[in-house]
């Protein structure tokens, strides 16, 4: 059975008793240099000087791979509605779990629908054409844009025709 | 204020009704944005590929601005200073910052331990609104923001917030020795800058590989390098082997990331079915193009959770993999010197300039590579008001 306290004691014990400890240590054998100027700071572990805590006035999710939130954080777009509920669940899993990321991506898609509903509630009907930058597409890539629109229109038309035929058949 | 507003994949708007940011921490500053760039990695969030990208967010992690207000704890900056703001939000006191890993700060991003904090790059990167706006909140204002040196062009300054240090670090991580053959996959702004910077380390040959002819043409002139189109090759790996006396390149830089093309299998798994984090074809080619004992520098962005790459070849060939987000603050003194001395010309990469109001068109053009676009710049309407 794992005993974290015992393991920590072993980890913190003086190394002098271990034969050969450090004899081959070579500061130049450091593939992270020059990205990292090694000065041992990461051996301080979590006992480092920290900034004051930013007041937490909104719901902030934090990775469960750290004990708490960071001293500063972004306050853009706090979690809301169904997408927020999904994100809340997602942050119960570590970053190593696919469930964490897949749920967040799913929440992002739900958020798009929430965004449209929220726009309409505020009296804004989203201008999908402008938002998608189709003005630029029309100017510089007209043929591709027309082809793309045609494919979408034909696909929707085909689905409508297929659905209406299916309905007629079931009525007969 | 006017700001870019994300509404969903491939949908953004220039929104005039965004609330102005305010001081939320003693170490904050509020900056009035003077220039802002769209980064190739912004396209990953624009395409909806980065988890926890919330509707209503403002993107933008490459910007300059004038300090409008500072928090009670800020000592180095004052109102009126014109600063370039590195994309890394960094505290300066955590173990990683203290070792100059400013891109890996441990006190800037609650949402993920694998990433530092970045402006305008989803809640996976800290949930900060970004600089594609008239105003932006800048945390830890005493640490990374740097006053723009007198005489430096503002467009050079804004290019020092990400693309130049990132391209430089990609070359630096390659551990390039004099005479080395360096292959760069991807002729986007970062790839072109990496190719340009590879010469600073003494490369003997620099080869850039992409599929867009106009970008290859640009790279040839801007980065003085050989440029090849992989669409004209049966197999890019075989091409690199042949052109390096069948040994492979000494150093390969992956400057593409998760939105590569060139493999139908990777496309279906990564982009259509989302069973891996995008398309890792460039990384696959990079590993296979290296010589035994070569160095792989990964600067292209890959998202969680995983990607299909030939890890066995990394082991069997004894490849050293070096990768990280750029540590902008660490590199700034050297890069400012290179720019002021005329050794680097970052603003030469800027191909298009848009008023912030046209941000939707700018993203679409950059995403679809229209009008031979290389690097788009946004100019907010209040950039130069007193």
Coordinates of C-alpha atoms in Angstrom, one line a residue:
Chain A
X1 CA 0.0 0.0 0.0
X2 CA 1.3 3.5 -0.9
X3 CA 2.2 5.6 2.1
X4 CA 2.8 9.1 0.9
X5 CA 4.2 10.3 4.2
X6 CA 6.8 7.6 4.2
X7 CA 7.7 8.3 0.6
X8 CA 8.1 12.0 1.4
X9 CA 10.4 11.1 4.3
X10 CA 12.5 9.0 2.0
X11 CA 12.5 11.8 -0.6
X12 CA 13.6 14.4 1.9
X13 CA 16.3 12.3 3.6
X14 CA 20.0 13.3 3.3
X15 CA 21.5 11.7 0.2
X16 CA 25.0 11.2 1.8
X17 CA 24.2 7.6 2.6
X18 CA 23.5 6.7 -1.0
X19 CA 26.8 5.5 -2.6
X20 CA 27.8 7.7 -5.5
X21 CA 25.1 10.2 -5.1
X22 CA 25.7 13.0 -7.6
X23 CA 29.1 11.9 -8.9
X24 CA 28.1 12.0 -12.5
X25 CA 26.0 15.2 -12.3
X26 CA 26.9 17.5 -15.2
X27 CA 25.4 20.9 -15.3
X28 CA 26.2 21.2 -19.0
X29 CA 24.1 18.1 -19.8
X30 CA 20.9 20.1 -19.7
X31 CA 18.9 19.8 -22.9
X32 CA 16.4 22.5 -21.6
X33 CA 19.1 25.2 -21.8
X34 CA 18.8 28.0 -23.0
X35 CA 15.0 27.8 -22.7
X36 CA 15.5 27.4 -19.0
X37 CA 18.2 29.0 -16.9
X38 CA 18.5 26.4 -14.3
X39 CA 19.0 27.8 -10.8
X40 CA 17.2 25.2 -8.7
X41 CA 14.1 27.3 -8.2
X42 CA 11.9 24.4 -9.1
X43 CA 13.3 22.5 -6.2
X44 CA 11.6 25.1 -3.9
X45 CA 8.5 23.2 -5.0
X46 CA 5.4 25.3 -4.0
X47 CA 7.2 27.4 -1.3
X48 CA 7.7 30.5 -3.6
X49 CA 6.8 34.1 -3.3
X50 CA 3.3 34.7 -4.5
X51 CA 1.4 37.8 -5.5
X52 CA -1.7 38.8 -3.6
X53 CA -4.8 36.9 -4.5
X54 CA -7.1 38.5 -7.1
X55 CA -10.6 38.7 -5.5
X56 CA -12.8 35.9 -6.7
X57 CA -16.2 37.5 -7.6
X58 CA -17.2 35.0 -10.3
X59 CA -17.1 31.2 -10.6
X60 CA -13.6 30.2 -11.7
X61 CA -12.8 26.6 -12.5
X62 CA -9.4 25.3 -11.8
X63 CA -7.6 22.2 -12.9
X64 CA -7.7 19.5 -10.2
X65 CA -4.0 19.0 -10.9
X66 CA -3.4 22.1 -8.8
X67 CA -4.7 22.7 -5.2
X68 CA -6.3 26.1 -5.9
X69 CA -6.7 28.9 -8.4
X70 CA -3.8 31.0 -9.5
X71 CA -3.1 34.4 -8.0
X72 CA -4.5 36.1 -11.1
X73 CA -7.0 34.8 -13.6
X74 CA -9.1 36.0 -16.5
X75 CA -12.6 37.2 -15.8
X76 CA -13.8 36.9 -19.4
X77 CA -17.1 35.0 -19.9
X78 CA -17.9 33.3 -16.6
X79 CA -19.6 29.9 -17.0
X80 CA -23.3 30.1 -17.7
X81 CA -26.3 27.9 -18.4
X82 CA -26.1 24.4 -19.7
X83 CA -22.6 24.9 -21.2
X84 CA -21.4 26.1 -17.7
X85 CA -22.9 23.0 -16.1
X86 CA -21.0 20.8 -18.6
X87 CA -17.8 22.7 -17.9
X88 CA -18.3 22.2 -14.2
X89 CA -18.4 18.5 -14.7
X90 CA -15.4 18.6 -17.1
X91 CA -13.2 20.2 -14.4
X92 CA -13.8 17.2 -12.1
X93 CA -11.4 15.3 -14.3
X94 CA -7.7 15.8 -14.6
X95 CA -6.0 17.1 -17.7
X96 CA -4.9 13.6 -18.4
X97 CA -8.4 12.4 -18.9
X98 CA -10.0 12.5 -22.4
X99 CA -13.4 13.2 -20.7
X100 CA -12.1 16.5 -19.4
X101 CA -11.3 17.8 -22.9
X102 CA -14.2 16.2 -24.8
X103 CA -16.7 17.6 -22.3
X104 CA -15.2 21.1 -22.7
X105 CA -15.3 20.9 -26.5
X106 CA -19.0 19.7 -26.2
X107 CA -19.7 22.6 -23.9
X108 CA -18.2 25.0 -26.4
X109 CA -20.7 23.8 -29.0
X110 CA -23.6 24.1 -26.6
X111 CA -22.3 27.6 -25.8
X112 CA -22.7 28.6 -29.5
X113 CA -26.4 27.8 -29.3
X114 CA -26.7 29.7 -26.0
X115 CA -24.9 32.6 -27.6
X116 CA -27.5 32.8 -30.4
X117 CA -30.4 32.6 -27.9
X118 CA -28.8 35.3 -25.8
X119 CA -28.3 37.5 -28.8
X120 CA -31.9 37.2 -29.8
X121 CA -33.1 37.9 -26.2
X122 CA -31.2 41.1 -26.3
X123 CA -32.8 42.0 -29.6
X124 CA -29.7 41.3 -31.7
X125 CA -30.2 38.9 -34.7
X126 CA -26.8 37.6 -35.5
X127 CA -25.6 38.6 -39.0
X128 CA -24.1 35.2 -39.9
X129 CA -22.8 36.3 -43.2
X130 CA -20.9 39.3 -41.8
X131 CA -19.7 37.2 -38.8
X132 CA -18.3 34.6 -41.1
X133 CA -16.4 37.2 -43.1
X134 CA -18.1 36.3 -46.3
X135 CA -17.6 39.9 -47.6
X136 CA -13.9 39.0 -47.9
X137 CA -14.7 35.7 -49.4
X138 CA -17.0 37.3 -52.0
X139 CA -14.2 39.8 -52.9
X140 CA -11.3 37.4 -53.1
X141 CA -12.7 33.9 -53.5
X142 CA -16.0 34.2 -55.2
X143 CA -16.1 30.9 -57.1
X144 CA -15.3 28.9 -54.0
X145 CA -17.9 30.8 -51.9
X146 CA -20.6 30.2 -54.6
X147 CA -19.7 26.5 -54.7
X148 CA -19.8 26.2 -50.9
X149 CA -23.2 27.9 -50.7
X150 CA -24.6 25.8 -53.5
X151 CA -23.5 22.6 -51.8
X152 CA -25.1 23.7 -48.5
X153 CA -28.4 24.8 -50.2
X154 CA -28.6 21.5 -52.3
X155 CA -27.9 19.4 -49.2
X156 CA -30.6 21.1 -47.2
X157 CA -33.0 20.9 -50.2
X158 CA -32.3 17.2 -50.6
X159 CA -32.9 16.5 -46.9
X160 CA -36.3 18.5 -47.0
X161 CA -37.4 16.6 -50.1
X162 CA -36.4 13.2 -48.6
X163 CA -38.2 14.1 -45.3
X164 CA -41.4 15.2 -47.1
X165 CA -41.5 12.0 -49.2
X166 CA -41.0 9.9 -46.1
X167 CA -43.9 11.7 -44.4
X168 CA -46.1 11.2 -47.4
X169 CA -45.3 7.5 -47.5
X170 CA -46.1 7.1 -43.8
X171 CA -49.5 8.9 -44.3
X172 CA -50.4 6.5 -47.1
Chain B
X1 CA -15.7 49.9 -26.4
X2 CA -15.0 48.2 -29.7
X3 CA -13.7 44.7 -29.5
X4 CA -13.6 41.4 -31.3
X5 CA -16.3 39.1 -30.0
X6 CA -16.2 35.3 -30.6
X7 CA -19.6 33.8 -31.4
X8 CA -18.6 30.3 -32.4
X9 CA -16.4 28.4 -34.9
X10 CA -15.8 30.7 -37.9
X11 CA -18.1 33.4 -36.5
X12 CA -16.8 36.6 -34.9
X13 CA -18.0 40.1 -34.9
X14 CA -16.6 43.6 -34.2
X15 CA -18.8 44.5 -31.2
X16 CA -19.1 48.2 -30.2
X17 CA -20.8 47.4 -26.9
X18 CA -18.1 45.5 -25.0
X19 CA -17.5 46.6 -21.4
X20 CA -14.2 48.3 -20.8
X21 CA -11.8 46.3 -18.7
X22 CA -11.0 47.5 -15.1
X23 CA -8.2 47.0 -12.6
X24 CA -8.9 43.7 -10.8
X25 CA -5.6 43.1 -9.0
X26 CA -3.0 45.5 -7.6
X27 CA -0.5 44.4 -10.2
X28 CA -2.8 45.1 -13.2
X29 CA -2.6 47.8 -15.8
X30 CA -5.2 48.9 -18.4
X31 CA -3.7 49.4 -21.8
X32 CA -5.2 51.3 -24.8
X33 CA -4.3 49.1 -27.7
X34 CA -2.4 50.8 -30.6
X35 CA -1.7 47.8 -32.8
X36 CA -2.8 44.1 -32.6
X37 CA -2.0 41.2 -34.8
X38 CA -3.8 38.0 -35.7
X39 CA -1.7 35.0 -35.0
X40 CA -1.8 31.7 -36.9
X41 CA -2.6 30.1 -33.5
X42 CA -5.6 32.4 -33.2
X43 CA -7.0 30.4 -36.1
X44 CA -7.1 27.3 -34.0
X45 CA -9.5 29.0 -31.6
X46 CA -11.3 30.6 -34.5
X47 CA -11.8 27.1 -35.9
X48 CA -13.2 25.8 -32.6
X49 CA -10.3 23.4 -31.9
X50 CA -9.2 24.6 -28.5
X51 CA -11.3 23.3 -25.6
X52 CA -13.0 25.8 -23.3
X53 CA -13.2 28.7 -25.8
X54 CA -16.3 30.5 -24.6
X55 CA -18.7 32.5 -26.7
X56 CA -18.2 36.2 -25.9
X57 CA -14.5 36.1 -25.5
X58 CA -12.1 38.6 -27.2
X59 CA -9.0 37.1 -28.8
X60 CA -5.6 38.6 -29.4
X61 CA -2.3 37.9 -27.8
X62 CA 0.0 40.1 -29.9
X63 CA -0.4 43.8 -29.1
X64 CA 1.1 47.1 -28.2
X65 CA -0.6 49.8 -26.3
X66 CA -0.5 52.9 -24.2
X67 CA -0.8 52.5 -20.4
X68 CA -4.0 54.3 -19.3
X69 CA -4.2 53.2 -15.7
X70 CA -2.1 51.1 -13.2
X71 CA -3.0 49.2 -10.1
X72 CA -1.7 50.2 -6.6
X73 CA 1.2 47.7 -6.7
X74 CA 2.6 48.6 -10.1
X75 CA 5.9 50.4 -9.9
X76 CA 7.7 50.2 -13.2
X77 CA 5.0 51.4 -15.5
X78 CA 3.1 54.7 -15.5
X79 CA 0.2 56.3 -17.4
X80 CA 1.3 57.2 -20.9
X81 CA 4.0 54.6 -21.4
X82 CA 3.9 53.0 -24.8
X83 CA 4.5 49.3 -24.3
X84 CA 4.8 46.0 -26.2
X85 CA 3.0 43.3 -24.3
X86 CA 4.4 39.7 -24.6
X87 CA 1.7 37.1 -25.1
X88 CA 2.8 35.3 -21.9
X89 CA 1.0 36.4 -18.7
X90 CA 3.9 35.8 -16.1
X91 CA 4.1 36.4 -12.4
X92 CA 7.9 36.6 -12.3
X93 CA 8.2 34.8 -8.9
X94 CA 7.2 31.2 -9.4
X95 CA 9.9 28.6 -9.9
X96 CA 9.4 28.6 -13.7
X97 CA 9.5 32.4 -14.2
X98 CA 12.5 32.6 -11.9
X99 CA 14.3 30.2 -14.4
X100 CA 13.1 32.4 -17.3
X101 CA 10.4 30.0 -18.4
X102 CA 7.9 32.9 -18.7
X103 CA 5.7 30.9 -21.0
X104 CA 5.2 28.3 -18.3
X105 CA 4.2 30.6 -15.4
X106 CA 2.4 28.7 -12.6
X107 CA 0.4 31.6 -11.3
X108 CA -1.4 32.8 -14.4
X109 CA -3.7 30.0 -15.5
X110 CA -6.1 28.2 -13.1
X111 CA -7.7 26.1 -15.9
X112 CA -4.7 24.0 -16.9
X113 CA -1.3 23.1 -15.4
X114 CA 0.0 22.2 -18.9
X115 CA -0.2 25.7 -20.2
X116 CA 0.9 29.1 -18.9
X117 CA -1.5 32.1 -19.1
X118 CA -1.9 33.8 -22.5
X119 CA -4.0 36.8 -23.5
X120 CA -7.2 36.0 -25.5
X121 CA -6.7 32.3 -25.8
X122 CA -9.6 30.5 -24.2
X123 CA -10.0 29.5 -20.6
X124 CA -7.6 26.6 -21.2
X125 CA -5.0 29.4 -21.2
X126 CA -6.3 31.5 -18.3
X127 CA -9.6 33.1 -19.5
X128 CA -8.1 36.5 -20.2
X129 CA -9.7 38.8 -22.8
X130 CA -7.2 39.7 -25.5
X131 CA -5.9 42.7 -27.4
X132 CA -8.1 42.7 -30.5
X133 CA -9.9 45.5 -28.7
X134 CA -9.6 49.1 -27.8
X135 CA -8.6 48.4 -24.2
X136 CA -7.2 45.4 -22.4
X137 CA -6.4 44.4 -18.9
X138 CA -2.7 43.4 -18.4
X139 CA -2.0 41.4 -15.2
X140 CA 1.5 41.4 -13.6
X141 CA 2.2 44.6 -15.4
X142 CA 5.6 45.0 -13.9
X143 CA 6.9 41.7 -15.2
X144 CA 6.6 41.3 -19.0
X145 CA 5.3 44.5 -20.6
X146 CA 8.3 46.4 -22.0
X147 CA 8.5 50.1 -23.0
X148 CA 9.0 50.4 -26.8
X149 CA 12.5 51.6 -27.4
X150 CA 12.9 55.1 -28.8
X151 CA 13.2 54.9 -32.6
X152 CA 11.6 51.5 -32.9
X153 CA 8.8 51.3 -35.5
X154 CA 5.5 50.4 -33.8
X155 CA 5.0 47.6 -36.3
X156 CA 8.4 46.1 -35.4
X157 CA 7.4 46.4 -31.7
X158 CA 4.1 44.5 -32.1
X159 CA 5.9 41.8 -34.0
X160 CA 8.1 41.3 -30.9
X161 CA 5.2 40.2 -28.8
X162 CA 5.0 36.7 -30.2
X163 CA 5.9 35.9 -33.8
X164 CA 9.6 37.1 -33.7
X165 CA 10.5 35.5 -30.4
X166 CA 8.6 32.4 -31.2
X167 CA 10.3 32.0 -34.6
X168 CA 13.7 32.8 -32.9
X169 CA 13.1 30.3 -30.1
X170 CA 12.2 27.6 -32.6
X171 CA 15.6 28.1 -34.2
X172 CA 17.3 28.4 -30.8
X173 CA 15.8 25.1 -29.6
X174 CA 17.2 23.4 -32.7
X175 CA 20.6 23.8 -31.2
X176 CA 21.9 24.7 -34.7
X177 CA 25.6 24.3 -35.2
X178 CA 27.5 26.2 -37.9
X179 CA 27.0 24.4 -41.2
X180 CA 23.9 22.5 -40.1
X181 CA 21.1 21.7 -42.6
X182 CA 17.8 23.0 -41.1
X183 CA 14.5 22.0 -42.5
X184 CA 11.4 24.0 -41.6
X185 CA 7.9 22.5 -42.1
X186 CA 5.4 25.3 -42.6
X187 CA 5.8 28.7 -44.4
X188 CA 3.4 30.6 -42.2
X189 CA 4.7 33.7 -40.3
X190 CA 6.4 31.6 -37.6
X191 CA 8.0 29.2 -40.1
X192 CA 9.3 32.0 -42.2
X193 CA 10.7 33.8 -39.1
X194 CA 12.3 30.5 -37.9
X195 CA 13.9 30.1 -41.3
X196 CA 15.2 33.6 -41.1
X197 CA 16.5 33.2 -37.6
X198 CA 18.2 29.8 -38.4
X199 CA 20.9 31.9 -40.2
X200 CA 21.6 33.8 -37.0
X201 CA 22.8 30.6 -35.5
X202 CA 25.1 29.7 -38.4
X203 CA 23.0 27.3 -40.4
X204 CA 24.6 26.0 -43.6
X205 CA 21.4 25.3 -45.5
X206 CA 17.8 26.4 -44.7
X207 CA 15.0 24.6 -46.5
X208 CA 11.3 25.5 -46.0
X209 CA 8.5 23.2 -47.1
X210 CA 4.8 24.2 -47.5
X211 CA 2.0 23.8 -50.0
X212 CA 1.2 27.4 -50.7
X213 CA 3.2 28.8 -53.6
X214 CA 2.8 32.5 -52.7
X215 CA 4.2 31.8 -49.2
X216 CA 7.1 29.8 -50.5
X217 CA 7.9 32.7 -52.9
X218 CA 7.7 35.1 -50.0
X219 CA 9.9 32.9 -47.8
X220 CA 12.6 32.6 -50.5
X221 CA 13.0 36.4 -50.5
X222 CA 12.4 37.2 -46.9
X223 CA 14.3 34.4 -45.3
X224 CA 16.9 33.8 -48.0
X225 CA 16.1 30.1 -48.0
X226 CA 15.4 27.2 -50.3
X227 CA 11.6 26.7 -50.6
X228 CA 9.8 23.6 -51.8
X229 CA 6.2 22.7 -52.4
X230 CA 5.3 19.3 -50.9
X231 CA 2.4 19.0 -53.4
X232 CA 5.1 18.6 -56.1
X233 CA 6.7 15.7 -54.3
X234 CA 5.7 12.1 -54.0
X235 CA 7.1 12.0 -50.5
X236 CA 8.5 15.0 -48.6
X237 CA 10.6 12.7 -46.3
X238 CA 12.2 11.0 -49.2
X239 CA 12.9 14.5 -50.7
X240 CA 14.7 15.6 -47.6
X241 CA 16.7 12.3 -47.4
X242 CA 17.8 12.7 -51.0
X243 CA 18.8 16.3 -50.6
X244 CA 20.9 15.6 -47.4
X245 CA 23.0 12.8 -48.9
X246 CA 20.5 10.2 -47.6
X247 CA 21.3 11.0 -44.0
X248 CA 18.4 13.3 -43.0
X249 CA 18.4 16.9 -41.8
X250 CA 20.5 17.9 -38.7
X251 CA 17.6 20.0 -37.4
X252 CA 13.9 20.0 -38.2
X253 CA 11.5 22.6 -37.0
X254 CA 7.8 21.8 -37.0
X255 CA 6.1 25.2 -37.5
X256 CA 2.8 23.8 -38.6
X257 CA 1.0 22.3 -35.6
X258 CA -2.4 20.7 -35.5
X259 CA -3.9 22.1 -38.7
X260 CA -1.6 20.4 -41.2
X261 CA -2.6 18.9 -44.5
X262 CA -1.0 16.2 -46.6
X263 CA -2.5 13.0 -45.1
X264 CA -6.1 12.0 -45.6
X265 CA -5.9 9.6 -42.7
X266 CA -4.7 12.3 -40.3
X267 CA -7.3 14.7 -41.7
X268 CA -10.2 12.3 -41.1
X269 CA -9.1 11.2 -37.6
X270 CA -8.1 14.7 -36.5
X271 CA -10.3 17.2 -38.2
X272 CA -13.5 15.3 -39.2
X273 CA -13.9 12.8 -36.4
X274 CA -11.8 14.7 -33.8
X275 CA -10.4 11.5 -32.5
X276 CA -7.0 13.2 -32.1
X277 CA -6.0 16.8 -31.6
X278 CA -6.0 17.9 -35.3
X279 CA -3.7 16.7 -38.1
X280 CA -0.1 15.9 -37.1
X281 CA 1.2 15.2 -40.5
X282 CA 4.0 17.9 -40.3
X283 CA 5.2 16.4 -37.0
X284 CA 5.2 12.9 -38.6
X285 CA 7.3 14.2 -41.5
X286 CA 9.6 16.1 -39.2
X287 CA 10.5 13.0 -37.2
X288 CA 11.1 10.9 -40.3
X289 CA 13.1 13.6 -42.0
X290 CA 15.7 13.9 -39.2
X291 CA 19.1 12.3 -39.2
X292 CA 19.9 9.8 -36.4
X293 CA 20.8 11.9 -33.4
X294 CA 19.1 15.0 -34.9
X295 CA 17.2 17.6 -33.1
X296 CA 13.5 18.2 -33.4
X297 CA 12.2 21.6 -32.5
X298 CA 8.4 21.7 -32.2
X299 CA 6.9 25.2 -32.2
X300 CA 3.6 24.4 -34.0
X301 CA 0.7 24.3 -31.6
X302 CA -1.0 21.0 -30.7
X303 CA -4.0 20.8 -28.5
X304 CA -4.9 18.2 -25.9
X305 CA -5.5 15.3 -25.6
X306 CA -3.2 13.4 -28.1
X307 CA -1.8 12.9 -31.6
X308 CA -0.7 10.1 -33.8
X309 CA 3.1 10.4 -34.3
X310 CA 5.9 7.8 -34.8
X311 CA 7.3 7.8 -31.2
X312 CA 9.2 4.6 -31.9
X313 CA 11.3 6.4 -34.5
X314 CA 12.2 9.1 -32.0
X315 CA 13.6 6.5 -29.7
X316 CA 15.3 4.4 -32.4
X317 CA 16.9 7.3 -34.1
X318 CA 18.0 9.0 -30.8
X319 CA 16.2 12.2 -31.6
X320 CA 16.3 15.0 -29.1
X321 CA 12.9 16.7 -28.9
X322 CA 12.9 20.3 -27.8
X323 CA 9.8 22.3 -27.5
X324 CA 8.1 25.1 -25.5
X325 CA 6.0 28.2 -25.8
X326 CA 8.3 31.1 -26.4
X327 CA 9.6 32.8 -23.4
X328 CA 9.2 36.3 -24.8
X329 CA 10.6 38.3 -21.9
X330 CA 13.8 36.2 -21.9
X331 CA 14.4 36.9 -25.6
X332 CA 13.4 40.5 -25.8
X333 CA 16.8 42.2 -25.1
X334 CA 18.5 40.2 -27.8
X335 CA 15.7 40.6 -30.3
X336 CA 15.4 44.4 -29.7
X337 CA 19.1 44.6 -30.4
X338 CA 18.7 42.5 -33.6
X339 CA 15.9 44.8 -34.8
X340 CA 17.6 48.1 -33.9
X341 CA 20.8 46.9 -35.6
X342 CA 18.9 46.0 -38.8
X343 CA 19.6 42.3 -38.6
X344 CA 15.9 41.4 -38.4
X345 CA 13.0 43.1 -40.1
X346 CA 9.9 41.8 -38.4
X347 CA 7.5 44.3 -39.8
X348 CA 8.4 43.0 -43.3
X349 CA 6.1 40.0 -42.6
X350 CA 3.0 42.2 -42.2
X351 CA 1.1 41.9 -45.5
X352 CA -2.3 43.3 -44.6
X353 CA -3.6 46.1 -42.4
X354 CA -7.3 46.3 -41.3
X355 CA -9.3 48.6 -39.1
X356 CA -10.5 46.7 -36.1
X357 CA -14.0 47.0 -37.4
X358 CA -13.1 44.6 -40.2
X359 CA -11.9 41.9 -37.9
X360 CA -14.4 39.3 -39.3
X361 CA -13.0 39.7 -42.8
X362 CA -9.5 39.7 -41.6
X363 CA -9.9 36.3 -39.9
X364 CA -11.7 34.9 -42.9
X365 CA -8.9 36.1 -45.2
X366 CA -6.2 34.7 -42.9
X367 CA -8.0 31.4 -42.4
X368 CA -8.6 30.8 -46.1
X369 CA -5.2 32.3 -47.2
X370 CA -6.9 34.9 -49.5
X371 CA -5.1 37.7 -51.3
X372 CA -1.7 36.2 -50.6
X373 CA -2.0 37.1 -47.0
X374 CA 1.0 36.5 -44.7
X375 CA 0.4 38.4 -41.5
X376 CA -2.6 40.6 -40.7
X377 CA -2.5 43.7 -38.5
X378 CA -5.5 45.3 -36.8
X379 CA -5.7 49.0 -35.9
X380 CA -8.2 50.0 -33.3
X381 CA -10.0 53.3 -33.9
X382 CA -8.8 54.9 -30.7
X383 CA -5.1 53.9 -31.3
X384 CA -3.9 57.4 -31.6
X385 CA -6.3 59.6 -29.6
X386 CA -4.6 61.7 -26.9

